[in-house]
Coordinates of C-alpha atoms and ligand atoms in Angstrom, one line a residue:
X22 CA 0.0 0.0 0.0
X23 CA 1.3 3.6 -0.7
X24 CA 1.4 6.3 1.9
X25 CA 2.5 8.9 -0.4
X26 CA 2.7 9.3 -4.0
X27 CA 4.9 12.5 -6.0
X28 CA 3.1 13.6 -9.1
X29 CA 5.7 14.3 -11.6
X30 CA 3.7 16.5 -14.0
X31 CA 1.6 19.8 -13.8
X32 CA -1.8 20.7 -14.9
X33 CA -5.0 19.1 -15.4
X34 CA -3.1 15.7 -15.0
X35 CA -1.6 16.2 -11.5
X36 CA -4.8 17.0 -10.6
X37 CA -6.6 14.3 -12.0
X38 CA -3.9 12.1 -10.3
X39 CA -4.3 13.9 -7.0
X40 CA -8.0 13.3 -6.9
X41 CA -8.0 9.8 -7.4
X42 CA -5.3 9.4 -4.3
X43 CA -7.5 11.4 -2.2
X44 CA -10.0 9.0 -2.7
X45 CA -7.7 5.8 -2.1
X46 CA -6.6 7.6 1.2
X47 CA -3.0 8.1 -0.2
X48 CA -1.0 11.8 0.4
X49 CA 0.4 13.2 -2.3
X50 CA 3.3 15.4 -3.3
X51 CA 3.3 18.1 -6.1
X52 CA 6.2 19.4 -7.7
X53 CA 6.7 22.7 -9.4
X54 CA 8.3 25.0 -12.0
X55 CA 8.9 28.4 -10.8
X56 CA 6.4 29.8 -13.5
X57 CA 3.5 27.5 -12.0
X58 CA 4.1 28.2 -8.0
X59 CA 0.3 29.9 -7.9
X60 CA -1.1 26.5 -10.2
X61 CA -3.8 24.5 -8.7
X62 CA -1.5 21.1 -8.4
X63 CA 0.3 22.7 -6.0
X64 CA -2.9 24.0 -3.7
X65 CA -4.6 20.1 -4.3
X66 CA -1.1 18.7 -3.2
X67 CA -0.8 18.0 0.5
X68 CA 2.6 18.3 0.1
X69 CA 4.6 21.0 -2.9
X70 CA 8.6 21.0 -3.2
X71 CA 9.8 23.5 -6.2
X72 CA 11.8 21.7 -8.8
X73 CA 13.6 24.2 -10.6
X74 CA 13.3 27.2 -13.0
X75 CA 9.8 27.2 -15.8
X76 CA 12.3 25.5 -18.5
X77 CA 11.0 21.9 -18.5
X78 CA 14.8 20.7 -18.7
X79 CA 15.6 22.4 -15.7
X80 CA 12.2 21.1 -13.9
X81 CA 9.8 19.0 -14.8
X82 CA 12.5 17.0 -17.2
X83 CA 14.9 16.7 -14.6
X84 CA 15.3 13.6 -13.3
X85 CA 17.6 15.0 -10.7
X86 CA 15.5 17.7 -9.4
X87 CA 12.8 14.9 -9.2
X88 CA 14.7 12.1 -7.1
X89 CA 15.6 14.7 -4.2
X90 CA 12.0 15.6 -3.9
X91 CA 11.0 11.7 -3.8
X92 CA 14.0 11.7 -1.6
X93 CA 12.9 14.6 1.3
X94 CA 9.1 14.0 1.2
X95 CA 9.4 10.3 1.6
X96 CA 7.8 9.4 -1.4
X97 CA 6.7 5.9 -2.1
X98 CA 6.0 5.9 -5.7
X99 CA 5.9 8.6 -8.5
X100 CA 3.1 8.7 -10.7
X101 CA 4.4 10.9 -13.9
X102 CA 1.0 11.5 -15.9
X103 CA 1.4 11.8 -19.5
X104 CA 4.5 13.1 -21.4
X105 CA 7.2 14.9 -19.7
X106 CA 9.3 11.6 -18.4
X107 CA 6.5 8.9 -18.9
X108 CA 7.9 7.1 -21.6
X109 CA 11.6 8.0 -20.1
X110 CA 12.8 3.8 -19.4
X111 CA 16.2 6.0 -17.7
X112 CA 13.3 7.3 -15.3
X113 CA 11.4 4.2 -14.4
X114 CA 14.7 2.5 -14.1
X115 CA 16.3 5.3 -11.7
X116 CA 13.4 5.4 -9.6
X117 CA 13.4 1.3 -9.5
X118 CA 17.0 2.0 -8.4
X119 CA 15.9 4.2 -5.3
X120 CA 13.6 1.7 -4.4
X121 CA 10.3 4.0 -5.3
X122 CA 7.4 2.6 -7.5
X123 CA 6.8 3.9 -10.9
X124 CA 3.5 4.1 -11.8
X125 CA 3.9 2.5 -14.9
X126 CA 5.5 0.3 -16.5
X127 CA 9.2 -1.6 -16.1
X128 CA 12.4 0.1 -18.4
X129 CA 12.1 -3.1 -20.6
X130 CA 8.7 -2.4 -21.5
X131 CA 9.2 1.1 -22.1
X132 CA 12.4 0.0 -24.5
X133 CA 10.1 -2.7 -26.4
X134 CA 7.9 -0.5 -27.5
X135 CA 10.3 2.8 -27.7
X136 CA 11.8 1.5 -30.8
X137 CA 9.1 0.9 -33.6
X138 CA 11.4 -1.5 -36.1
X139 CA 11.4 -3.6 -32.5
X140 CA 8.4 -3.0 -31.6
X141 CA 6.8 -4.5 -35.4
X142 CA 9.0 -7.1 -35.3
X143 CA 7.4 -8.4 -31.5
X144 CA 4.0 -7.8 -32.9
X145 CA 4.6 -10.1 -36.3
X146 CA 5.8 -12.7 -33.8
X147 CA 3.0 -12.4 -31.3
X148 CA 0.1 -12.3 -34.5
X149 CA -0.7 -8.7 -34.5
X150 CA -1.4 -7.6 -38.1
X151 CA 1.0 -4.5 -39.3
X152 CA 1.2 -2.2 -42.4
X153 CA 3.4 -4.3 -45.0
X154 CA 6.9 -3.1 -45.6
X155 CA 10.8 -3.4 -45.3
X156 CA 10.6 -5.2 -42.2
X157 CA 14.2 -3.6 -40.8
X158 CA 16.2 -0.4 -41.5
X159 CA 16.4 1.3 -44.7
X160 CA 20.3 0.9 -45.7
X161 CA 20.3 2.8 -48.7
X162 CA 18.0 5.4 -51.3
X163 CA 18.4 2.5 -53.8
X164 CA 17.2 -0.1 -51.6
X165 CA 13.9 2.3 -50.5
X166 CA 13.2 2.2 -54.3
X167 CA 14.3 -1.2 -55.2
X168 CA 11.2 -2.0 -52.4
X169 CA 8.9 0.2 -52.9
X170 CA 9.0 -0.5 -56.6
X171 CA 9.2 -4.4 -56.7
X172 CA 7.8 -5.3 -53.2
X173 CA 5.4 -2.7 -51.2
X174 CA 4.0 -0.4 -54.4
X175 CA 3.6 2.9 -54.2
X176 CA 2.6 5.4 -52.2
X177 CA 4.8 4.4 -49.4
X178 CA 5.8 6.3 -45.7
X179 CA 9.0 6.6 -44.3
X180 CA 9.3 6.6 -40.7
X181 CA 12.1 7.1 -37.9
X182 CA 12.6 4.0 -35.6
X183 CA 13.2 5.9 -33.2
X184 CA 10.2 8.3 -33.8
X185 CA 6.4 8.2 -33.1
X186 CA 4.0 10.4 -33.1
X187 CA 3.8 11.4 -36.7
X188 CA 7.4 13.3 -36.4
X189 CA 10.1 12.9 -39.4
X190 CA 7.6 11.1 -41.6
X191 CA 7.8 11.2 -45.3
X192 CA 5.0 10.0 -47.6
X193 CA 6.8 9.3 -51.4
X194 CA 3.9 8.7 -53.6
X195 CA 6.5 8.0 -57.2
X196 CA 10.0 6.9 -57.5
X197 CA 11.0 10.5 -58.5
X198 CA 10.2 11.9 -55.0
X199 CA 12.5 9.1 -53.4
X200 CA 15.7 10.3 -53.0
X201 CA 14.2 13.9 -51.4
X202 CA 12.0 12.3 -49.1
X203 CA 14.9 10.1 -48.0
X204 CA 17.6 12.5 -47.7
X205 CA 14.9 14.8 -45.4
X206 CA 13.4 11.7 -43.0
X207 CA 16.8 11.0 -42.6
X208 CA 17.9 14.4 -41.7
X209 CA 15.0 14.9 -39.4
X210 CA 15.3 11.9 -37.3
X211 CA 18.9 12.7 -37.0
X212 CA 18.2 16.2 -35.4
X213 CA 15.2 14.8 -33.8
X214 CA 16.1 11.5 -32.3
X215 CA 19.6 11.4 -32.6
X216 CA 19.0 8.0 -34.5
X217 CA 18.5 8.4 -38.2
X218 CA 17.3 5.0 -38.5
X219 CA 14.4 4.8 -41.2
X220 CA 12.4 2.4 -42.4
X221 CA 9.3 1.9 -45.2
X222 CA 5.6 0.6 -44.8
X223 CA 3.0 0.7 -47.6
X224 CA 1.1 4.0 -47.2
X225 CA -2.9 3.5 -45.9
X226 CA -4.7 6.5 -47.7
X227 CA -7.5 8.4 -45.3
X228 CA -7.1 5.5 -42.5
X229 CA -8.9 6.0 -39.0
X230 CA -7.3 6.3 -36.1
X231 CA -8.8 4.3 -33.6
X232 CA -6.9 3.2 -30.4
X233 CA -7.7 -0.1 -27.9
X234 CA -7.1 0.9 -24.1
X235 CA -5.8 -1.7 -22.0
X236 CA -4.5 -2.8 -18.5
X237 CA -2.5 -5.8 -17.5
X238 CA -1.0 -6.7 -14.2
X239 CA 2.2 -8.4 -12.7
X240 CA 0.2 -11.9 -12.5
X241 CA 0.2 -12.0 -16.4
X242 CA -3.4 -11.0 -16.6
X243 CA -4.3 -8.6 -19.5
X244 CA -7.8 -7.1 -20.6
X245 CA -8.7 -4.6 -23.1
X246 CA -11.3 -1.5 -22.1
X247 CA -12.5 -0.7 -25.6
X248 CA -11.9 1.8 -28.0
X249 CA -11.4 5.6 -28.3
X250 CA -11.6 7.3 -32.2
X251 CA -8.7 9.9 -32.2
X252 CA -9.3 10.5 -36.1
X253 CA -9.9 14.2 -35.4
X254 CA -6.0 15.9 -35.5
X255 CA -4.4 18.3 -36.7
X256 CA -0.7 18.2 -37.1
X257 CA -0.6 15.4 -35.1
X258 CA -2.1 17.1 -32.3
X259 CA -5.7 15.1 -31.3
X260 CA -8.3 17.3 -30.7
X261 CA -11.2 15.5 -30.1
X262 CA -11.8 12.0 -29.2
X263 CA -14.8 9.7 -28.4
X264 CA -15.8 6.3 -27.2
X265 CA -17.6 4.5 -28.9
X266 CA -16.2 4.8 -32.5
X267 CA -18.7 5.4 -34.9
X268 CA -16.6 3.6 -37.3
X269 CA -16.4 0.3 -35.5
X270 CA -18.8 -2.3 -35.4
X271 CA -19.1 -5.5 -32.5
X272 CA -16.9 -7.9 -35.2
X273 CA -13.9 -5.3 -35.0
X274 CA -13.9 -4.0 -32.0
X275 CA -13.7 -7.9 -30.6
X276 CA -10.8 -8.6 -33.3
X277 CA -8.5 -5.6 -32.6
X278 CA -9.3 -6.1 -28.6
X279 CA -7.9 -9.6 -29.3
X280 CA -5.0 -8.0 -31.4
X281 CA -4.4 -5.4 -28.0
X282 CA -4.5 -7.8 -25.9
X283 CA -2.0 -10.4 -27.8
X284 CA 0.5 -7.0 -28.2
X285 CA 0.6 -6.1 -24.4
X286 CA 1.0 -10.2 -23.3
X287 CA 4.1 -10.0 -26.0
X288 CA 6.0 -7.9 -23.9
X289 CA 4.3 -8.9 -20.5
X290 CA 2.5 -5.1 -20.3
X291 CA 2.0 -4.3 -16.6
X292 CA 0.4 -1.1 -16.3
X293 CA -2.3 0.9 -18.5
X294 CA -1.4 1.6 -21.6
X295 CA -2.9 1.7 -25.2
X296 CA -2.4 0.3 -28.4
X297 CA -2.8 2.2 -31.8
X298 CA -3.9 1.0 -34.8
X299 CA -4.6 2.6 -38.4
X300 CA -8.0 1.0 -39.5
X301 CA -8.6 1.4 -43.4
X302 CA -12.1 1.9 -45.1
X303 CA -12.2 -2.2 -45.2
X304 CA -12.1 -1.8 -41.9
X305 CA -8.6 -3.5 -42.0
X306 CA -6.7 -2.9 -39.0
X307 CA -2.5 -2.3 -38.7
X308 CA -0.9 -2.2 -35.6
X309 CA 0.8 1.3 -35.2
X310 CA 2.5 1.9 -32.0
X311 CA 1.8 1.2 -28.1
X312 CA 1.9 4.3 -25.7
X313 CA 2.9 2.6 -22.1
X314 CA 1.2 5.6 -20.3
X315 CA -1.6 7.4 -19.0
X316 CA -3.3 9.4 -22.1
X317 CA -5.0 12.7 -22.2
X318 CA -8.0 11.0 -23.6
X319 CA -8.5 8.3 -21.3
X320 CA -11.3 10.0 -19.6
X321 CA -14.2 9.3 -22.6
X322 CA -13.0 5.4 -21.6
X323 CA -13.8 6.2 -18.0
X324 CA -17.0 7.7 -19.0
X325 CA -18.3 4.8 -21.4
X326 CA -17.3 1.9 -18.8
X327 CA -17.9 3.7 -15.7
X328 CA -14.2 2.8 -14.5
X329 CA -11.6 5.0 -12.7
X330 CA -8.1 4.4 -15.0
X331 CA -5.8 6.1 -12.6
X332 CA -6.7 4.0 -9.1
X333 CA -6.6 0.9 -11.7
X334 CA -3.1 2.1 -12.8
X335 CA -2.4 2.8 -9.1
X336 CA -3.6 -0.4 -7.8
X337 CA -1.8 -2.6 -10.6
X338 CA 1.7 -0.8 -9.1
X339 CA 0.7 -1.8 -5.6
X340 CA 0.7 -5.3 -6.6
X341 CA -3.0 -6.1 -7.1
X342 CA -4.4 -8.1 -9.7
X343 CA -7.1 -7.0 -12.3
X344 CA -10.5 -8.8 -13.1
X345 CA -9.3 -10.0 -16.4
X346 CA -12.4 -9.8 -17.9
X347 CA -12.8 -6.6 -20.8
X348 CA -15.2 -3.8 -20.9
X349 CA -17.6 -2.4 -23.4
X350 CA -19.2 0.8 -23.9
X351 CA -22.5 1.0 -22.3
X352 CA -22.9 4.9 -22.7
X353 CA -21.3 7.9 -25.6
X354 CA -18.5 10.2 -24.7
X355 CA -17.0 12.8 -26.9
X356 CA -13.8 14.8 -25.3
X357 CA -13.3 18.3 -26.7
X358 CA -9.5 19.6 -25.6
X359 CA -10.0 23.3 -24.9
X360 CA -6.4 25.0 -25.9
X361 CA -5.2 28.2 -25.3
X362 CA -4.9 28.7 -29.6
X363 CA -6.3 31.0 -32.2
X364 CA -8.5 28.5 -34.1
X365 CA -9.0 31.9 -36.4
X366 CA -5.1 32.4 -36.8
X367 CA -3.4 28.9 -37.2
X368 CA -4.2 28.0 -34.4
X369 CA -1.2 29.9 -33.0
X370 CA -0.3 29.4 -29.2
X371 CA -2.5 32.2 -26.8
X372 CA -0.6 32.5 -23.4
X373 CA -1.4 35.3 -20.9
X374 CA -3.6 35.5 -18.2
X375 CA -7.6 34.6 -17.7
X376 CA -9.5 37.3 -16.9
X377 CA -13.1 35.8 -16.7
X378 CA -13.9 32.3 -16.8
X379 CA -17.2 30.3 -16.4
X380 CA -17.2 26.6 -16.6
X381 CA -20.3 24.2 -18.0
X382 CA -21.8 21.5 -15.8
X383 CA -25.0 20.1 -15.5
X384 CA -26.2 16.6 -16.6
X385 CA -23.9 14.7 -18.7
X386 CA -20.6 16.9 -18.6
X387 CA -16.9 16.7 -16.9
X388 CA -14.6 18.7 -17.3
X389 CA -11.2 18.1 -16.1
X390 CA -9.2 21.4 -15.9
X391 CA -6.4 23.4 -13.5
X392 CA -7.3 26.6 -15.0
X393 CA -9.2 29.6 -12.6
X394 CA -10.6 33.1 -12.9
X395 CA -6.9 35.2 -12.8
X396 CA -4.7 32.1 -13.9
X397 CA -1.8 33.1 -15.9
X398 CA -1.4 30.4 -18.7
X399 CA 2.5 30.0 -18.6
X400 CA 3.9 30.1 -22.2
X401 CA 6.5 27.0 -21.6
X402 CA 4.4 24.2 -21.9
X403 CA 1.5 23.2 -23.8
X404 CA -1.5 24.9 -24.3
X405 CA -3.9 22.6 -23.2
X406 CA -6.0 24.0 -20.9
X407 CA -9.2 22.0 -20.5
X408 CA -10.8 19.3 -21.1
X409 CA -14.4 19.0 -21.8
X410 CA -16.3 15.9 -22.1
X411 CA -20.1 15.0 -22.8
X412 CA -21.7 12.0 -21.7
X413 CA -25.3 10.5 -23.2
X414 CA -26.9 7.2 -23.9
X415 CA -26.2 8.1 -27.6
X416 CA -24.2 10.2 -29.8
X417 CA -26.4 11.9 -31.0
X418 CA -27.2 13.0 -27.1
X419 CA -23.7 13.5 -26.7
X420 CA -23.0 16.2 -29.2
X421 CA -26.1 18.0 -28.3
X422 CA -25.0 18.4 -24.9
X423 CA -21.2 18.9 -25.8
X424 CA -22.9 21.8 -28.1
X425 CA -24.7 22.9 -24.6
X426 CA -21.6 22.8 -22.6
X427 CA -19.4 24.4 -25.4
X428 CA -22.1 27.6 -25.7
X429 CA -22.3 28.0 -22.1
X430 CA -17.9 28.0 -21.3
X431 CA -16.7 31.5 -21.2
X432 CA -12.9 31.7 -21.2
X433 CA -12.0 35.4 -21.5
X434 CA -8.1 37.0 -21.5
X435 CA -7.0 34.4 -24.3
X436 CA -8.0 33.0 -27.3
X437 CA -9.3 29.5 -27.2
X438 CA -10.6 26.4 -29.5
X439 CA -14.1 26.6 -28.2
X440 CA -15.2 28.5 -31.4
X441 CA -14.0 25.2 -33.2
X442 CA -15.6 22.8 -31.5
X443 CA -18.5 24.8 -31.4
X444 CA -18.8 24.7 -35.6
X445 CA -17.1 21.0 -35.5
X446 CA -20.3 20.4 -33.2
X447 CA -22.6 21.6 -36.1
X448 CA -20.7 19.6 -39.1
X449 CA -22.9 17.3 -41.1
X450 CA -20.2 15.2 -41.3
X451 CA -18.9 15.0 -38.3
X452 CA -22.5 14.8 -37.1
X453 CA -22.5 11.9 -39.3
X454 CA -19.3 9.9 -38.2
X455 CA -17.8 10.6 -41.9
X456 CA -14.2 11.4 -40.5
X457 CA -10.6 10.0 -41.1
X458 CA -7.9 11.2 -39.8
X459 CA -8.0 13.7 -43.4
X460 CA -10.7 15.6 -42.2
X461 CA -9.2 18.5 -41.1
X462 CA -6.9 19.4 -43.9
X463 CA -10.0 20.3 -45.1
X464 CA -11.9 21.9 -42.2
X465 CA -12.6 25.5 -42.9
X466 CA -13.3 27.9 -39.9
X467 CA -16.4 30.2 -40.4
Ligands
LIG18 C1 0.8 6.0 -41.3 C2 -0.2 6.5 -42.1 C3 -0.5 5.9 -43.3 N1 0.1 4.7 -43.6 N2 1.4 4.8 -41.7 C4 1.0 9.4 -38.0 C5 1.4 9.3 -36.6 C6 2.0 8.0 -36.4 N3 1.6 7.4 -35.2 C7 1.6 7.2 -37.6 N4 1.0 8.1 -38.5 C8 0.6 7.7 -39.7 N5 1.1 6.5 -40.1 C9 1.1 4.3 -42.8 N6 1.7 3.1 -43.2 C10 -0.8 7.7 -41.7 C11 -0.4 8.3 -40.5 C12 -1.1 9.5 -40.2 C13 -1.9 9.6 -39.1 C14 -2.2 8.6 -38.2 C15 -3.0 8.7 -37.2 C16 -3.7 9.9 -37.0 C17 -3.4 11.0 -37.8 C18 -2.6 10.9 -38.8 C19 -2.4 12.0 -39.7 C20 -1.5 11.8 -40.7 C21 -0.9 10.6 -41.0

């Protein structure tokens, strides 16, 4: 049993962490940047120990500044949200050193996935399906055309082993855009990753993005929780997510819950975590790449299943064991993520300091925020502010109220994505569940 757990994040996560160990009976410890000493983390905390200046290299990257504050509060385990040092295996394994739990999973799990050449490789063993393609590293620009020419067809993706996330990517769609699109994934995995390392997969035109969440505990037991739809980015960054999927129907979602399950036993998954797949208009389904952390979105799961993810993740670290069996949408939730951006301007970062805020409620909504009437928005992390989430019997329910909820949210002092969720709301196609992951390359702002 933990006494005391540190939150190693900020924001609406800490919070959401704090909240669930107040409820398990367990103090916990915030930590802080200088630029966030006045954020609501550190009031929720029962305990608050400043980590260093608002770079998050110098605070909440710093694994240092981290292990003295385990250290001098007497921290059991760390629980690090999402991003920031979730996925860090150095972390997990330094804090395994000290002899304080990670919420999370193990360095080796954290390494199986981290590299996605590795991480194919255990899924083609274990029978998850994958997007055809070179199978290993690219060794040469007339290898990647001798393959993509004779073997995969084009249009093909390059991708960084060591990337994720959509960065360094390079779709080729004819043999004469090779050698660029080489020479620049290369380049950018370099600078990004400090591993050039590329490889090739066939690329699936207009795919969905639809994700399986799962949990799995120490005693080899591993379930899957359903799906979420993340089809609606932009640049990579989700906006908006929802369980159910509209897309899937009771055949797939059983088949790619099989396919989660089968890639989280590969590499003995303890731990939430969730595994994304590309799902094409045959409703064909590739595996993509497992996050082995806490998401952002993970609250439209705990909506539709009635389930609390964080005291699950927190109780699989203590030791306990899991029910094994899965769990199926029995209601609709849509998440809209409220960001301090422009939606009118490029949706260009808006730091600076709320001056008026009301917040929705009523039947059906949560919303999950750190943000207050006089809050300054700090400009050195990301701009997430809020998240907003409707909950009905059906989706169509659910977007009427997220419309509701949206209308009556007053955020003034920045400039926030409520107007676009507000027309996203209204559009007959996204009304209509006719969205891939494409549909906002085309999304116009009124
Ligand atoms: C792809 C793909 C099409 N074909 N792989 C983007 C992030 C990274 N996780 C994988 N990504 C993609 N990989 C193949 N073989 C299209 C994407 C992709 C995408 C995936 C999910 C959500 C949004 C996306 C937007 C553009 C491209």
């Amino acid at each position: 049993m933990f006494k005391k757990v540190l939150i190693a994040n900020r924001g609406e996560i800490a919070l959401r962490v704090i909240r669930t160990c107040r409820e398990m009976g367990i103090q916990t410890i915030a930590v802080y940047s200088t630029a966030d000493k006045d954020s609501l983390h550190v009031k929720f905390a029962d305990e608050a120990v400043c980590i260093g200046r608002p770079q998050s290299a110098d605070s909440y990257l710093n694994i240092q500044h981290i292990m003295a504050a385990a250290e001098i509060t007497n921290a059991d385990a760390i629980h690090p949200g999402y991003g920031f040092l979730a996925e860090n295996a150095k972390f997990s394994q330094i804090c395994q050193e000290h002899g304080i739990k990670f919420i999370g999973p193990t360095p080796a799990m954290i390494h199986g996935m981290g590299d996605k050449i590795t991480a194919k490789e255990t899924m083609i063993k274990a029978g998850v399906p994958v997007v055809p393609g070179s199978g290993g590293l690219l060794k040469s620009v007339e290898e990647a055309k001798l393959l993509a020419k004779e073997k995969v067809g084009y249009p093909v993706i390059l991708k960084a082993t060591a990337g994720g996330g959509g960065k360094g990517m390079r779709i080729v769609w004819d043999e004469s855009e090779m050698e660029k699109a080489y020479e620049t994934a290369k380049m950018e995995a370099a600078a990004s990753f400090k591993n050039d390392g590329i490889y090739m997969e066939k690329y699936v035109e207009e795919p969905h993005h639809i994700e399986i969440q799962i949990a799995g505990d120490q005693y080899g037991n591993v379930c899957h929780l359903s799906e979420r739809d993340c089809s609606i980015q932009r640049r990579h960054q989700k906006l908006v997510e929802e369980s159910p999927s509209p897309f899937m129907t009771p055949e797939l979602r059983e088949k790619m819950g099989a396919a989660a399950i089968k890639a989280a036993a590969a590499i003995n998954y303890e731990s939430v975590g969730t595994v994304e797949f590309l799902v094409d208009k045959n409703r064909d389904f590739y595996f993509m790449e497992m996050n082995t952390r806490i998401q952002v979105e993970h609250c439209v799961t705990e909506e539709v299943i009635n389930f609390d993810l964080i005291k699950e993740q927190i109780k699989i670290a203590m030791g306990e064991k899991i029910s094994g069996q899965n769990y199926f949408p029995e209601m609709h939730a849509i998440e809209c993520r409220i960001n301090a951006e422009d939606p009118y301007n490029d949706f260009r970062p808006s730091p600076g300091k709320i001056t008026e805020l009301n917040t929705p409620g009523g039947h059906g909504v949560r919303v999950d925020s750190h943000v207050y009437a006089g809050y300054v928005i700090p400009p050195y992390y990301d701009s997430m502010i809020s998240k907003l989430i409707a909950i009905a019997r059906t989706r169509e329910e659910a977007i009427h109220t997220m419309y509701r909820a949206l209308s009556e949210y007053v955020i003034e002092g920045v400039k926030t994505t409520i107007p676009f969720h507000l027309q996203l709301m209204q559009n007959e196609d996204f009304i209509n569940g006719n969205f891939t992951t494409k549909f906002l390359e085309t999304f116009k702002m009124k």
